[in-house]
C-alpha atoms as one frame of an Amber mdcrd trajectory, in Angstrom:
protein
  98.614  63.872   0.097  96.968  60.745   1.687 100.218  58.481   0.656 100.363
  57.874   4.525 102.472  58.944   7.190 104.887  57.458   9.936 103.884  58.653
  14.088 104.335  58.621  17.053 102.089  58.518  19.888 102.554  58.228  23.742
 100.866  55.563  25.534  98.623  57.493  26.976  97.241  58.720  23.473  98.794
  62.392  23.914 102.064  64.029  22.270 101.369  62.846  18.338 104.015  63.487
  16.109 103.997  63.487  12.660 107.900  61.378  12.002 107.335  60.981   7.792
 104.800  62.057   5.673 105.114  59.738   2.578 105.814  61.155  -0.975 105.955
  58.261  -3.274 108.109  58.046  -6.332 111.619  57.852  -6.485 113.505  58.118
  -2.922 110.222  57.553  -0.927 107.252  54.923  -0.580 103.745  55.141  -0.802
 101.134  53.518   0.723 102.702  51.509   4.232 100.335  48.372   4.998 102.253
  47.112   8.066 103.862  48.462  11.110 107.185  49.206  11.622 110.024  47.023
  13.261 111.704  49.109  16.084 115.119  47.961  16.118 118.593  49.248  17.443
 117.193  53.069  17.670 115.687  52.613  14.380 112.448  52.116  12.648 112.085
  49.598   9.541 109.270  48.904   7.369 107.947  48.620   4.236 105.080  50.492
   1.919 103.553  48.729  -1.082 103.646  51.146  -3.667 106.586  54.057  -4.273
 110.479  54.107  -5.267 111.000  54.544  -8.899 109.121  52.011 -10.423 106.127
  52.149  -7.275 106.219  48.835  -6.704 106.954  49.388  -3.311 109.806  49.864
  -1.060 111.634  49.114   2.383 112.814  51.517   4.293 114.711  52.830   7.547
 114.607  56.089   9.375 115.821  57.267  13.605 113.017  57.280  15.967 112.581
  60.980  15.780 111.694  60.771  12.253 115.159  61.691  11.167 117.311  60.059
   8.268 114.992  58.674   6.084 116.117  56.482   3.819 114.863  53.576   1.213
 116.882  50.561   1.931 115.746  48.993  -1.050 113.148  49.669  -4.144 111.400
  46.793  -5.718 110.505  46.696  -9.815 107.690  44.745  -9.720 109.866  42.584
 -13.033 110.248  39.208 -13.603 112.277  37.809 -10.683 112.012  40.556  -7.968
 108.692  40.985  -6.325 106.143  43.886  -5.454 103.852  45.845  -3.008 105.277
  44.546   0.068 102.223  45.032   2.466 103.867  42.994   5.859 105.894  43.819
   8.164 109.274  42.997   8.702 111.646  40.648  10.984 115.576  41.098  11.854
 118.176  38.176  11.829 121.552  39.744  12.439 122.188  42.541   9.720 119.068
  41.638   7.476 115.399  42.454   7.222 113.218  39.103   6.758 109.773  40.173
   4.895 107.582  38.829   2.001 105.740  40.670  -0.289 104.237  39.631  -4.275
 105.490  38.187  -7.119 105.061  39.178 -10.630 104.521  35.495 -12.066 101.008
  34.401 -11.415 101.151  36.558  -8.268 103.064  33.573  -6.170 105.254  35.371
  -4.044 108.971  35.372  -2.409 110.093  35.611   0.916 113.137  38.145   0.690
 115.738  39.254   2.790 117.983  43.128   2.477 121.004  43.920   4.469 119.644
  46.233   7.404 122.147  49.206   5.441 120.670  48.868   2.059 121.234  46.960
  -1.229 119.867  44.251  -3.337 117.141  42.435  -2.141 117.954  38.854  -2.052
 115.056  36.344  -2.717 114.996  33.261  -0.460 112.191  31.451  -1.543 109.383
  31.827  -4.395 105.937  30.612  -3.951 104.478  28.378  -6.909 100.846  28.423
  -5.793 100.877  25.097  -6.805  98.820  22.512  -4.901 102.171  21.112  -2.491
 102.975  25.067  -2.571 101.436  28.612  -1.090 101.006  31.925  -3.186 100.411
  35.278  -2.061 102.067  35.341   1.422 100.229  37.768   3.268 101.528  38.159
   7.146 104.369  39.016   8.757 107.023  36.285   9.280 107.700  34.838  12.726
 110.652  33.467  14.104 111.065  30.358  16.820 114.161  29.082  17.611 116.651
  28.206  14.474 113.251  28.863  12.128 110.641  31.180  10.441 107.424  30.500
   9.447 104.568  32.563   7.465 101.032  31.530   6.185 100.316  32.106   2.828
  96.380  33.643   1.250  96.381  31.664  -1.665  97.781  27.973  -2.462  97.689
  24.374  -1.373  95.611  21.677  -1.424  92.437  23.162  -2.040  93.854  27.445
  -2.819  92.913  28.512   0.514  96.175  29.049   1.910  99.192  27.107   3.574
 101.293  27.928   6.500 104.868  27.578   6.020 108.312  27.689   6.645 111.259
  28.151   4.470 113.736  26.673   6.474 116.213  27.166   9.271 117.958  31.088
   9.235 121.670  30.664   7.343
């Protein structure tokens, strides 16, 4: 109850369907805080709390709410993030998102394979002065490059736009 739900709506504001109702804990997420990527026949996103350690998780499901799955869980430990709470880009056969970090709250910009696994971790935020923390939007993508703005950070800790480099 109230862990949030996944819909559909037609543009003309009738036929709602209910596509996931959210269950946290282990196998499901909790709490989404970003819309959902429609890709391919699919939808991707991401919820900021749930999976086994509810830390948040990303997941994948049809368009007719079918197939559920959690594409990946995050631990909220030392060296993988937590509470994801934007939404997500694709490059080829990965997700592109950001979400917390454990250390100081910094943050990582991470990337999982659009069929599950280990999220890999491109790029952790310091929050130093030269450096954001706490990347809080959706990443964009323009030509070879992304780019994000961070909440927290820089010169004077009110935030930095950045951009972690050309896609690989």
């Amino acid at each position: 109850t109230n862990r949030g739900v996944v819909f559909s709506v037609s543009v003309n504001g009738s036929g709602y369907t209910n596509l996931h109702r959210f269950l946290g804990g282990a196998g499901d997420g909790k709490h989404p805080k970003a819309g959902v990527l429609v890709d391919g026949g699919k939808l991707y996103g991401t919820t900021s709390e749930g999976g086994s350690k509810n830390a948040g998780v990303v997941f994948s499901m049809a368009l007719n709410g079918s197939g559920y799955t959690n594409l990946c869980e995050f631990t909220g430990e030392p060296g993988n993030g937590m509470n994801p709470s934007a939404g997500l880009i694709r490059k080829d056969s990965y997700l592109f998102g950001t979400l917390h970090g454990v250390q100081a709250g910094a943050g990582f910009v991470f990337c999982v394979r659009t069929n599950g696994g280990t999220p890999n971790f491109m790029w952790c935020f310091s929050g130093t002065a030269s450096d954001g923390a706490d990347p809080c939007c959706a990443l964009v993508q323009h030509d070879s490059k992304v780019y994000g703005v961070t909440r927290y950070g820089g010169s004077n800790s009110a935030g930095t736009a950045y951009s972690p480099g050309a896609w690989k």
